[in-house]
Coordinates of C-alpha atoms in Angstrom, one line a residue:
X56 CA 179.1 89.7 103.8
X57 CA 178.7 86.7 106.3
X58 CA 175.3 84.9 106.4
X59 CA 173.4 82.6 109.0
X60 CA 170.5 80.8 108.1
X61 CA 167.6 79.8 110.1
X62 CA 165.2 76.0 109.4
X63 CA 161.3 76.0 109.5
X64 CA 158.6 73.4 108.6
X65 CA 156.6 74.4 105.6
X66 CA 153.6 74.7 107.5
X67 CA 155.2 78.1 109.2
X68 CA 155.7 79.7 106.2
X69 CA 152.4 81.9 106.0
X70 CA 153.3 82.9 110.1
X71 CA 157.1 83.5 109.0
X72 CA 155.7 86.2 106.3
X73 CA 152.7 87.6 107.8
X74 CA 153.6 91.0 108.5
X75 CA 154.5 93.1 105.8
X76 CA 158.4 94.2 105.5
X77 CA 159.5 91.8 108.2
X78 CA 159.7 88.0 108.7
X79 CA 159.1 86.8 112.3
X80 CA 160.9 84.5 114.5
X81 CA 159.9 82.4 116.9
X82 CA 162.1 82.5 120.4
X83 CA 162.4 80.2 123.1
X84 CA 163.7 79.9 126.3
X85 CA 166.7 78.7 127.7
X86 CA 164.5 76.2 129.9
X87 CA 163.1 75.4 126.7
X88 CA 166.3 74.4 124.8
X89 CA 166.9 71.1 122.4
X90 CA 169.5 69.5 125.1
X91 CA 168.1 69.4 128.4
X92 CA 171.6 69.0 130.0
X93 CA 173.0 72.5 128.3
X94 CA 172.7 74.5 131.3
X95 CA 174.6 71.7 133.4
X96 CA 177.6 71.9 131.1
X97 CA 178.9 74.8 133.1
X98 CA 180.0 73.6 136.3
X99 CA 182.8 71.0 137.1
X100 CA 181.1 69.5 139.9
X101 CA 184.0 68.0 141.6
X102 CA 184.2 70.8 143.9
X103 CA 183.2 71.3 147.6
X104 CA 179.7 71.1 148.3
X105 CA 179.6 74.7 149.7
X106 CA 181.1 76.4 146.5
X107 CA 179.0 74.2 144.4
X108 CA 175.8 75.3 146.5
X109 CA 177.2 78.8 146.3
X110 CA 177.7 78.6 142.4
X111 CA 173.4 76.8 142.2
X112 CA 172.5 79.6 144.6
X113 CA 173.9 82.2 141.8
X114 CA 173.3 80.4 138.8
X115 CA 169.1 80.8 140.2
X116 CA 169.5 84.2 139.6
X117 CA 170.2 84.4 136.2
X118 CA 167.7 85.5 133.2
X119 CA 165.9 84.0 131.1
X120 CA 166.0 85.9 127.8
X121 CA 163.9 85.2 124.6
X122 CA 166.6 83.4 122.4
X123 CA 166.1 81.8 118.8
X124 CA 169.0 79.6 116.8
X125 CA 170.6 80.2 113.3
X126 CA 173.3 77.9 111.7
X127 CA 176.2 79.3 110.0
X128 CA 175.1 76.6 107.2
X129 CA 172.2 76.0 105.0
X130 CA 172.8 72.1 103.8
X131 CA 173.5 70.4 107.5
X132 CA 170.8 67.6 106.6
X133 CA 170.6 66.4 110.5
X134 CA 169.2 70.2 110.5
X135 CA 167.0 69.6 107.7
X136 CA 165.6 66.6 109.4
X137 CA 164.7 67.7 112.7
X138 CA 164.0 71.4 112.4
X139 CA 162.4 71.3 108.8
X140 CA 159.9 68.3 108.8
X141 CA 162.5 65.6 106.8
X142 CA 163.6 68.2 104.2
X143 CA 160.1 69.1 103.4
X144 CA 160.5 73.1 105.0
X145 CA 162.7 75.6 104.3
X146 CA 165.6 78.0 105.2
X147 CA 166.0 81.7 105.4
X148 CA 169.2 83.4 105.0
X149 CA 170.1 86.2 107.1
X150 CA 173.1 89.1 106.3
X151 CA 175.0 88.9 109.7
X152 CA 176.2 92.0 110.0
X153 CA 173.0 93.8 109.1
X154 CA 171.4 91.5 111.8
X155 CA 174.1 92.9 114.7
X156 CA 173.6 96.8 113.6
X157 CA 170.1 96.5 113.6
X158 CA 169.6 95.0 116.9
X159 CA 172.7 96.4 118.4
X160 CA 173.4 96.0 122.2
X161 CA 171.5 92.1 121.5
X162 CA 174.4 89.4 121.2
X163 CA 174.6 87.7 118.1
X164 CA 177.1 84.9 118.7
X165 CA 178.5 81.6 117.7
X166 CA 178.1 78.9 119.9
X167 CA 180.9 76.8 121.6
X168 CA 181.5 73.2 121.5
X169 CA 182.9 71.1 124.6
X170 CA 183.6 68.1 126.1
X171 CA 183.3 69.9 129.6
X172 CA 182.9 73.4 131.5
X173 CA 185.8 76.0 131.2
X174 CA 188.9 75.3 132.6
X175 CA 188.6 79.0 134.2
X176 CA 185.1 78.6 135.4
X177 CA 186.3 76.8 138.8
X178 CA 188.7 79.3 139.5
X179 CA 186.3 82.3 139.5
X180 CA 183.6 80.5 141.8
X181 CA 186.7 79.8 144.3
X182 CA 187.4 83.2 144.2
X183 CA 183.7 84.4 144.2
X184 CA 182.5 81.6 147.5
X185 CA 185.6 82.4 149.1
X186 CA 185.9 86.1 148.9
X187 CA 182.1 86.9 149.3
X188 CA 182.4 89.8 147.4
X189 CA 179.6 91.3 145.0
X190 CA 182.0 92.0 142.2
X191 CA 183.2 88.5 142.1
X192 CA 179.6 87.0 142.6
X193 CA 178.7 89.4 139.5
X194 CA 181.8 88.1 137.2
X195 CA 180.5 84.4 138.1
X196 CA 176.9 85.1 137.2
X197 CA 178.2 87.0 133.9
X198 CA 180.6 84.2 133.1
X199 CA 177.8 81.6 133.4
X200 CA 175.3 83.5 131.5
X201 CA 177.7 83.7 128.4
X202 CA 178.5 79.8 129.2
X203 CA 174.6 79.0 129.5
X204 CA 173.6 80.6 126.1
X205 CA 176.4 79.7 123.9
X206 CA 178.2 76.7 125.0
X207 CA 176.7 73.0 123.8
X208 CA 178.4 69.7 124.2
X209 CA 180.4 68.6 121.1
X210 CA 178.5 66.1 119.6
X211 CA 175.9 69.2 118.7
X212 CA 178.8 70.8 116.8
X213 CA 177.2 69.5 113.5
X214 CA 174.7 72.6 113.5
X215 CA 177.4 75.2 113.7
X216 CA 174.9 77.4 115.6
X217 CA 175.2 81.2 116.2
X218 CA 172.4 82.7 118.6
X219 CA 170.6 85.9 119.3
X220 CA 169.6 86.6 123.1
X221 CA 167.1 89.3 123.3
X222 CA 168.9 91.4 126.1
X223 CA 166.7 94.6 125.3
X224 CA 163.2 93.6 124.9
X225 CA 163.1 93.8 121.4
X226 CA 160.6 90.7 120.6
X227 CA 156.8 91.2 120.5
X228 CA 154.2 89.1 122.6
X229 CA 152.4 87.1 119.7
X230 CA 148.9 84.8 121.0
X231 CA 151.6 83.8 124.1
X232 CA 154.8 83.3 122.2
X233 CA 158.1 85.9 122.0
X234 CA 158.4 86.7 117.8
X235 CA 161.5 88.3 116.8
X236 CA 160.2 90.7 113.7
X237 CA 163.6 90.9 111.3
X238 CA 163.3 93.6 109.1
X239 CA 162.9 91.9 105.2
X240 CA 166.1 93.6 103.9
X241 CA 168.1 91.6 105.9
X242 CA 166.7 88.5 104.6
X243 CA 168.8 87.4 101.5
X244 CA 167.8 84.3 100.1
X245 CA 165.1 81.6 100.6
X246 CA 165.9 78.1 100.2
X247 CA 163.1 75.1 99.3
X248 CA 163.9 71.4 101.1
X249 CA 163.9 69.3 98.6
X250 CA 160.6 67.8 99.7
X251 CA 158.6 70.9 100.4
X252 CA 154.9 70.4 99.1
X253 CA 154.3 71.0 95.4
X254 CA 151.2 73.2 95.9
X255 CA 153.0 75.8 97.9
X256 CA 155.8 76.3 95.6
X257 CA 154.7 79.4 93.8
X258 CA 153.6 80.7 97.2
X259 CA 156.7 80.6 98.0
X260 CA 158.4 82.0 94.7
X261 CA 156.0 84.9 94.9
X262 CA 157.1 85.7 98.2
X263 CA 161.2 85.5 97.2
X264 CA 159.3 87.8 94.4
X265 CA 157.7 90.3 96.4
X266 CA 160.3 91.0 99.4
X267 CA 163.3 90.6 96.5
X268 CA 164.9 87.5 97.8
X269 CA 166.7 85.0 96.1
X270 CA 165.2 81.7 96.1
X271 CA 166.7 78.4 95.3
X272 CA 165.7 74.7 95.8
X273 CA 167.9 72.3 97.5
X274 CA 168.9 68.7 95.8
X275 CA 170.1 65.7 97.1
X276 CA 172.3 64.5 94.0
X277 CA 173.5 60.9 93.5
X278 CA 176.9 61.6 93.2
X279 CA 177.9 65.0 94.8
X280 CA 178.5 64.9 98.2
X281 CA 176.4 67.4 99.7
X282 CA 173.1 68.7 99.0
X283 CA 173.6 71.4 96.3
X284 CA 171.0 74.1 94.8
X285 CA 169.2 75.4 92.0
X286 CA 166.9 79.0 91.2
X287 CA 164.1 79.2 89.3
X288 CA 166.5 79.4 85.9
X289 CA 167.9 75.9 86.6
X290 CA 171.0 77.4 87.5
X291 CA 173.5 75.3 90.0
X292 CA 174.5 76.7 93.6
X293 CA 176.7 74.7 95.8
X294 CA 177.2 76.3 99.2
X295 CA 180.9 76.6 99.2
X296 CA 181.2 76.7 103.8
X297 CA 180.4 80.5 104.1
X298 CA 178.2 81.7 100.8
X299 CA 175.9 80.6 98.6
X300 CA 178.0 80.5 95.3
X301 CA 177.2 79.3 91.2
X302 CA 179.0 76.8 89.5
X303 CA 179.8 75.8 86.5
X304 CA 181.4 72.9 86.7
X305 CA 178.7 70.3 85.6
X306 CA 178.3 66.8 84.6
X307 CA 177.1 66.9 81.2
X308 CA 174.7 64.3 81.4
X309 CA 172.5 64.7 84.8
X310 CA 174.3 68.7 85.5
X311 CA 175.0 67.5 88.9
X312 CA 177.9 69.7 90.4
X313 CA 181.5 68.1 90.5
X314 CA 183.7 67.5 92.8
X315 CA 186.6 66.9 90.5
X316 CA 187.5 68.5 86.9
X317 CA 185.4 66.2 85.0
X318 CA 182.9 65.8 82.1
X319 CA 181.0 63.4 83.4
X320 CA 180.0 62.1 87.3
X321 CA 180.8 58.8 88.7
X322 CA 177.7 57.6 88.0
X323 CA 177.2 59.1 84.6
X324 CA 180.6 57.8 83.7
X325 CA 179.1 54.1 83.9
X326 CA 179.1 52.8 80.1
X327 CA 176.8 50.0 78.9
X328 CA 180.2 47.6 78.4
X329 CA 180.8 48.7 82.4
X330 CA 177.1 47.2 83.0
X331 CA 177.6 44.1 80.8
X332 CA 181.0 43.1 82.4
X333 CA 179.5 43.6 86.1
X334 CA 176.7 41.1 85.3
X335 CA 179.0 38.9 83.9
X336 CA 181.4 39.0 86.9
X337 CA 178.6 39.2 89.8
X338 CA 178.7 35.9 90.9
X339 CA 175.0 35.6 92.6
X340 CA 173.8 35.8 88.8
X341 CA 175.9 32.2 88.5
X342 CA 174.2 30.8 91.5
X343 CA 170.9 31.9 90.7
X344 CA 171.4 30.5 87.3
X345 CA 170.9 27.1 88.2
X346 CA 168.6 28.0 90.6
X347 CA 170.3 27.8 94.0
X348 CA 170.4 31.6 95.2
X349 CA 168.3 31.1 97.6
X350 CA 170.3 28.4 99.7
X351 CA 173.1 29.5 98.9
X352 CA 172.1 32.8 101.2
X353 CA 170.4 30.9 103.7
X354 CA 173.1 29.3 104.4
X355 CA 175.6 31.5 104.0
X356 CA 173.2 33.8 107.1
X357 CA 173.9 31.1 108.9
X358 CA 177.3 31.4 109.1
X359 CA 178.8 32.9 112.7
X360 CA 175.1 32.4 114.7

Protein backbone atom coordinates (compact mmCIF):
# COMPACT_ATOMS: atom_id res chain seq x y z
CA UNK A 1 0.00 0.00 0.00
CA UNK A 2 1.85 3.29 -0.99
CA UNK A 3 1.46 6.27 1.37
CA UNK A 4 1.84 10.16 1.07
CA UNK A 5 1.87 12.30 3.92
CA UNK A 6 0.83 15.76 4.37
CA UNK A 7 2.74 18.72 7.24
CA UNK A 8 0.59 21.10 9.49
CA UNK A 9 1.38 23.48 12.39
CA UNK A 10 0.05 22.30 15.59
CA UNK A 11 -2.19 25.05 15.88
CA UNK A 12 -4.42 23.43 12.85
CA UNK A 13 -4.90 20.45 14.44
CA UNK A 14 -8.52 21.09 16.05
CA UNK A 15 -9.49 22.59 12.11
CA UNK A 16 -7.77 19.37 10.65
CA UNK A 17 -10.29 17.17 12.87
CA UNK A 18 -13.32 19.05 13.20
CA UNK A 19 -15.75 17.22 11.25
CA UNK A 20 -16.52 13.89 12.33
CA UNK A 21 -15.25 10.89 9.92
CA UNK A 22 -13.18 13.13 7.80
CA UNK A 23 -9.97 15.29 8.16
CA UNK A 24 -9.94 18.52 6.14
CA UNK A 25 -7.45 19.97 3.85
CA UNK A 26 -6.72 23.16 3.08
CA UNK A 27 -6.19 24.03 -0.92
CA UNK A 28 -4.62 26.72 -2.61
CA UNK A 29 -4.21 28.06 -5.80
CA UNK A 30 -1.79 27.81 -8.35
CA UNK A 31 -1.27 31.74 -8.17
CA UNK A 32 -0.85 30.97 -4.62
CA UNK A 33 1.98 28.41 -4.86
CA UNK A 34 5.46 28.29 -2.62
CA UNK A 35 7.69 29.32 -5.87
CA UNK A 36 6.45 32.24 -7.53
CA UNK A 37 8.51 31.35 -10.73
CA UNK A 38 6.61 27.66 -11.05
CA UNK A 39 4.33 28.67 -13.72
CA UNK A 40 7.30 30.29 -15.74
CA UNK A 41 9.12 27.02 -15.87
CA UNK A 42 7.12 25.92 -18.81
CA UNK A 43 8.18 27.89 -21.69
CA UNK A 44 11.70 28.16 -23.37
CA UNK A 45 11.55 31.64 -24.11
CA UNK A 46 14.05 31.73 -26.77
CA UNK A 47 11.47 31.57 -29.32
CA UNK A 48 9.88 34.23 -31.76
CA UNK A 49 8.02 36.86 -30.12
CA UNK A 50 4.79 35.89 -31.99
CA UNK A 51 4.67 32.11 -30.79
CA UNK A 52 5.79 33.20 -27.40
CA UNK A 53 2.71 35.84 -27.40
CA UNK A 54 0.66 33.05 -28.88
CA UNK A 55 1.77 30.46 -26.19
CA UNK A 56 0.88 33.83 -23.03
CA UNK A 57 -2.24 34.34 -24.98
CA UNK A 58 -3.17 30.44 -24.29
CA UNK A 59 -1.48 29.85 -21.17
CA UNK A 60 -4.35 33.05 -19.87
CA UNK A 61 -6.81 30.64 -20.48
CA UNK A 62 -6.04 28.01 -18.30
CA UNK A 63 -7.74 27.08 -14.75
CA UNK A 64 -7.13 27.63 -11.73
CA UNK A 65 -8.14 24.54 -9.74
CA UNK A 66 -8.13 24.08 -5.87
CA UNK A 67 -4.77 22.10 -5.31
CA UNK A 68 -3.15 20.97 -1.93
CA UNK A 69 0.60 19.20 -1.57
CA UNK A 70 1.62 15.79 0.00
CA UNK A 71 5.21 14.45 0.17
CA UNK A 72 5.96 10.87 -0.58
CA UNK A 73 8.06 11.25 2.85
CA UNK A 74 7.25 11.86 6.46
CA UNK A 75 11.01 12.81 7.90
CA UNK A 76 12.15 15.58 4.98
CA UNK A 77 13.19 18.10 8.00
CA UNK A 78 13.37 21.20 5.46
CA UNK A 79 9.48 20.05 5.36
CA UNK A 80 9.29 19.94 8.90
CA UNK A 81 10.72 23.37 9.21
CA UNK A 82 8.71 25.38 6.89
CA UNK A 83 5.36 23.68 6.71
CA UNK A 84 5.17 22.43 10.49
CA UNK A 85 6.32 25.50 12.72
CA UNK A 86 10.27 24.07 13.26
CA UNK A 87 9.17 20.52 13.99
CA UNK A 88 6.66 21.60 16.49
CA UNK A 89 3.28 20.26 14.11
CA UNK A 90 2.55 17.29 12.72
CA UNK A 91 2.02 14.85 9.71
CA UNK A 92 -0.86 12.81 8.44
CA UNK A 93 -0.41 9.87 6.45
CA UNK A 94 -2.62 9.10 3.68
CA UNK A 95 -3.13 5.38 1.73
CA UNK A 96 -2.57 6.51 -1.90
CA UNK A 97 -4.49 4.27 -3.60
CA UNK A 98 -7.52 4.70 -1.44
CA UNK A 99 -7.01 8.54 -1.97
CA UNK A 100 -7.20 8.00 -6.17
CA UNK A 101 -10.48 5.57 -5.98
CA UNK A 102 -12.16 7.81 -3.72
CA UNK A 103 -11.73 10.97 -5.65
CA UNK A 104 -11.48 9.33 -8.99
CA UNK A 105 -11.42 11.42 -12.18
CA UNK A 106 -9.12 14.09 -9.63
CA UNK A 107 -5.25 13.69 -10.50
CA UNK A 108 -3.21 12.47 -7.81
CA UNK A 109 0.29 12.90 -9.12
CA UNK A 110 3.99 13.13 -8.41
CA UNK A 111 5.56 16.17 -9.25
CA UNK A 112 8.57 16.59 -11.69
CA UNK A 113 11.88 18.05 -11.15
CA UNK A 114 13.80 20.24 -13.88
CA UNK A 115 16.38 22.36 -14.75
CA UNK A 116 14.15 23.77 -17.57
CA UNK A 117 10.70 23.33 -19.72
CA UNK A 118 10.17 20.09 -21.76
CA UNK A 119 12.29 19.46 -24.54
CA UNK A 120 8.76 18.72 -26.50
CA UNK A 121 7.01 21.76 -25.20
CA UNK A 122 8.55 24.09 -28.05
CA UNK A 123 7.65 21.81 -30.70
CA UNK A 124 3.92 21.70 -29.98
CA UNK A 125 3.56 25.63 -29.66
CA UNK A 126 5.31 25.69 -33.29
CA UNK A 127 3.02 23.44 -34.41
CA UNK A 128 -0.08 25.03 -32.47
CA UNK A 129 1.02 29.23 -33.67
CA UNK A 130 1.82 28.00 -36.94
CA UNK A 131 -1.05 25.70 -37.84
CA UNK A 132 -3.82 27.82 -35.99
CA UNK A 133 -5.77 24.96 -35.48
CA UNK A 134 -8.11 24.35 -32.32
CA UNK A 135 -6.81 20.82 -31.75
CA UNK A 136 -3.31 21.87 -31.52
CA UNK A 137 -4.14 25.13 -29.43
CA UNK A 138 -6.09 22.43 -27.04
CA UNK A 139 -2.94 19.86 -26.89
CA UNK A 140 -0.70 23.16 -25.94
CA UNK A 141 -3.16 24.32 -23.20
CA UNK A 142 -3.39 20.58 -21.92
CA UNK A 143 0.34 20.07 -22.04
CA UNK A 144 0.87 23.24 -20.07
CA UNK A 145 -1.67 22.62 -17.57
CA UNK A 146 0.00 19.13 -16.59
CA UNK A 147 3.51 21.16 -16.78
CA UNK A 148 1.97 24.08 -14.53
CA UNK A 149 0.66 21.73 -11.68
CA UNK A 150 3.34 19.24 -11.47
CA UNK A 151 6.57 20.39 -12.67
CA UNK A 152 8.97 22.48 -9.99
CA UNK A 153 12.59 23.41 -10.52
CA UNK A 154 15.13 20.84 -9.10
CA UNK A 155 16.37 22.42 -6.21
CA UNK A 156 12.57 21.73 -4.65
CA UNK A 157 13.21 17.99 -5.35
CA UNK A 158 13.94 17.56 -1.53
CA UNK A 159 10.01 17.40 -0.81
CA UNK A 160 9.30 14.62 -3.12
CA UNK A 161 5.84 16.12 -3.62
CA UNK A 162 2.74 14.35 -5.23
CA UNK A 163 -0.41 16.69 -5.74
CA UNK A 164 -4.13 16.50 -5.96
CA UNK A 165 -5.91 19.13 -8.47
CA UNK A 166 -9.53 19.28 -7.74
CA UNK A 167 -10.72 18.89 -11.43
CA UNK A 168 -14.45 17.98 -10.27
CA UNK A 169 -15.47 20.35 -7.70
CA UNK A 170 -15.09 18.17 -4.90
CA UNK A 171 -13.75 20.79 -2.08
CA UNK A 172 -16.18 22.67 0.08
CA UNK A 173 -16.27 26.52 0.55
CA UNK A 174 -15.10 26.86 4.32
CA UNK A 175 -15.37 30.93 5.94
CA UNK A 176 -13.55 31.79 2.24
CA UNK A 177 -11.15 29.00 1.92
CA UNK A 178 -11.42 25.60 -0.48
CA UNK A 179 -11.22 22.43 2.31
CA UNK A 180 -10.69 19.14 0.83
CA UNK A 181 -12.83 16.69 3.47
CA UNK A 182 -10.67 13.12 3.14
CA UNK A 183 -12.71 10.56 4.42
CA UNK A 184 -10.81 9.20 8.06
CA UNK A 185 -10.25 5.68 6.77
CA UNK A 186 -7.88 6.78 4.47
CA UNK A 187 -5.89 8.37 6.98
CA UNK A 188 -3.36 5.83 8.44
CA UNK A 189 -1.09 7.11 10.83
CA UNK A 190 -0.37 10.44 12.74
CA UNK A 191 2.98 11.59 13.33
CA UNK A 192 4.07 14.21 16.48
CA UNK A 193 7.25 16.71 15.45
CA UNK A 194 9.43 16.26 17.86
CA UNK A 195 8.68 19.68 19.36
CA UNK A 196 4.88 19.66 19.27
CA UNK A 197 3.47 21.29 22.61
CA UNK A 198 3.35 19.05 25.63
CA UNK A 199 -0.27 20.05 26.57
CA UNK A 200 -1.77 18.89 23.32
CA UNK A 201 -0.27 15.55 23.33
CA UNK A 202 -3.09 13.54 24.68
CA UNK A 203 -5.36 15.51 22.39
CA UNK A 204 -3.68 14.28 19.97
CA UNK A 205 -3.34 10.52 21.17
CA UNK A 206 -7.05 10.53 21.74
CA UNK A 207 -7.77 11.56 18.35
CA UNK A 208 -5.19 8.57 16.75
CA UNK A 209 -7.56 6.77 19.46
CA UNK A 210 -10.79 7.65 18.30
CA UNK A 211 -10.51 7.65 14.32
CA UNK A 212 -8.12 4.30 14.80
CA UNK A 213 -4.93 5.74 13.60
CA UNK A 214 -1.51 4.95 14.41
CA UNK A 215 0.34 7.53 16.08
CA UNK A 216 4.00 7.91 16.53
CA UNK A 217 6.43 10.75 17.63
CA UNK A 218 9.29 11.67 15.59
CA UNK A 219 13.08 11.98 17.15
CA UNK A 220 15.93 13.57 16.15
CA UNK A 221 18.70 11.01 17.51
CA UNK A 222 22.35 11.88 18.01
CA UNK A 223 23.73 9.33 16.03
CA UNK A 224 21.22 7.90 13.40
CA UNK A 225 21.04 9.74 10.44
CA UNK A 226 17.51 10.60 10.03
CA UNK A 227 14.80 11.47 12.19
CA UNK A 228 13.34 8.05 13.31
CA UNK A 229 9.94 7.27 15.36
CA UNK A 230 8.41 5.86 18.30
CA UNK A 231 4.34 4.94 19.48
CA UNK A 232 2.94 5.30 22.55
CA UNK A 233 4.71 1.64 23.65
CA UNK A 234 8.18 3.07 23.04
CA UNK A 235 8.49 1.05 20.21
CA UNK A 236 11.13 2.18 17.28
CA UNK A 237 9.93 3.07 13.59
CA UNK A 238 12.40 4.19 11.04
CA UNK A 239 10.78 5.16 7.78
CA UNK A 240 12.51 2.85 5.54
CA UNK A 241 11.87 5.45 1.81
CA UNK A 242 8.22 4.23 1.14
CA UNK A 243 6.64 2.80 4.74
CA UNK A 244 6.70 3.33 8.04
CA UNK A 245 8.40 0.13 9.30
CA UNK A 246 9.63 -1.31 13.21
CA UNK A 247 12.97 -2.10 14.05
CA UNK A 248 14.79 -3.99 16.10
CA UNK A 249 18.00 -3.21 15.71
CA UNK A 250 18.80 -0.97 18.75
CA UNK A 251 21.69 0.39 20.57
CA UNK A 252 21.49 -1.03 23.89
CA UNK A 253 22.31 1.90 25.75
CA UNK A 254 20.18 5.08 24.39
CA UNK A 255 17.78 2.37 21.83
CA UNK A 256 18.51 4.69 19.10
CA UNK A 257 18.10 2.77 15.70
CA UNK A 258 21.36 1.54 13.81
CA UNK A 259 22.65 2.03 10.91
CA UNK A 260 25.11 -0.81 11.08
CA UNK A 261 24.89 -4.42 12.90
CA UNK A 262 26.02 -3.20 16.17
CA UNK A 263 25.44 -3.28 19.98
CA UNK A 264 26.19 -0.15 20.70
CA UNK A 265 26.03 3.53 18.62
CA UNK A 266 28.88 5.63 17.82
CA UNK A 267 28.33 7.69 20.52
CA UNK A 268 27.36 5.06 23.09
CA UNK A 269 30.41 3.22 22.01
CA UNK A 270 32.64 6.11 23.67
CA UNK A 271 34.32 4.45 26.82
CA UNK A 272 35.58 6.54 29.78
CA UNK A 273 39.57 5.49 28.69
CA UNK A 274 38.27 7.00 24.98
CA UNK A 275 37.41 10.34 27.18
CA UNK A 276 40.57 10.30 29.33
CA UNK A 277 42.94 9.77 26.28
CA UNK A 278 41.13 12.74 24.15
CA UNK A 279 41.78 15.15 27.08
CA UNK A 280 45.10 14.10 27.26
CA UNK A 281 45.80 14.50 23.57
CA UNK A 282 43.66 17.81 22.94
CA UNK A 283 46.20 20.18 22.84
CA UNK A 284 44.10 23.57 23.79
CA UNK A 285 43.94 21.76 27.34
CA UNK A 286 48.12 22.18 27.18
CA UNK A 287 47.87 25.85 26.21
CA UNK A 288 45.27 26.72 28.62
CA UNK A 289 47.28 25.09 31.19
CA UNK A 290 49.59 27.61 31.62
CA UNK A 291 47.20 30.04 30.93
CA UNK A 292 47.71 31.24 27.36
CA UNK A 293 44.49 29.92 25.48
CA UNK A 294 43.30 32.92 25.08
CA UNK A 295 46.30 34.46 22.91
CA UNK A 296 46.99 31.72 21.47
CA UNK A 297 43.33 32.03 19.59
CA UNK A 298 43.63 35.57 19.12
CA UNK A 299 46.20 35.21 17.41
CA UNK A 300 45.87 32.38 15.64
CA UNK A 301 42.15 34.55 14.20
CA UNK A 302 44.45 36.66 13.05
CA UNK A 303 46.02 34.56 10.75
CA UNK A 304 44.93 35.14 6.78
CA UNK A 305 42.97 38.81 7.57
Amino acid sequence: MQKIYKYFSHDVMELVFNREGFCGIKCSFPKDYNDPFELFLGMDLNCPPDHLAFYNDIVNDIPQNPTTCFSESPIVSPMWAHYSSNHSGFVLEFDLDGLRKHFEGNPIWEVSYRTGPHENLKKILERAAVLKKPRYSYQLQEFVFVESYFTKYDEWSYERECRFVDMKNVTEDVAGNKILFIPIEFVTSIIMGPKFPDEKLEESLAIAEENDIDWYQLYIGKSHPKPYMKNGGEDVFIFDNSSIVNTQNLCESCSEPLSNPSTLCPWCSITEAHQQEAAQNNPFRLIDSIGELENYMESMGKIGR
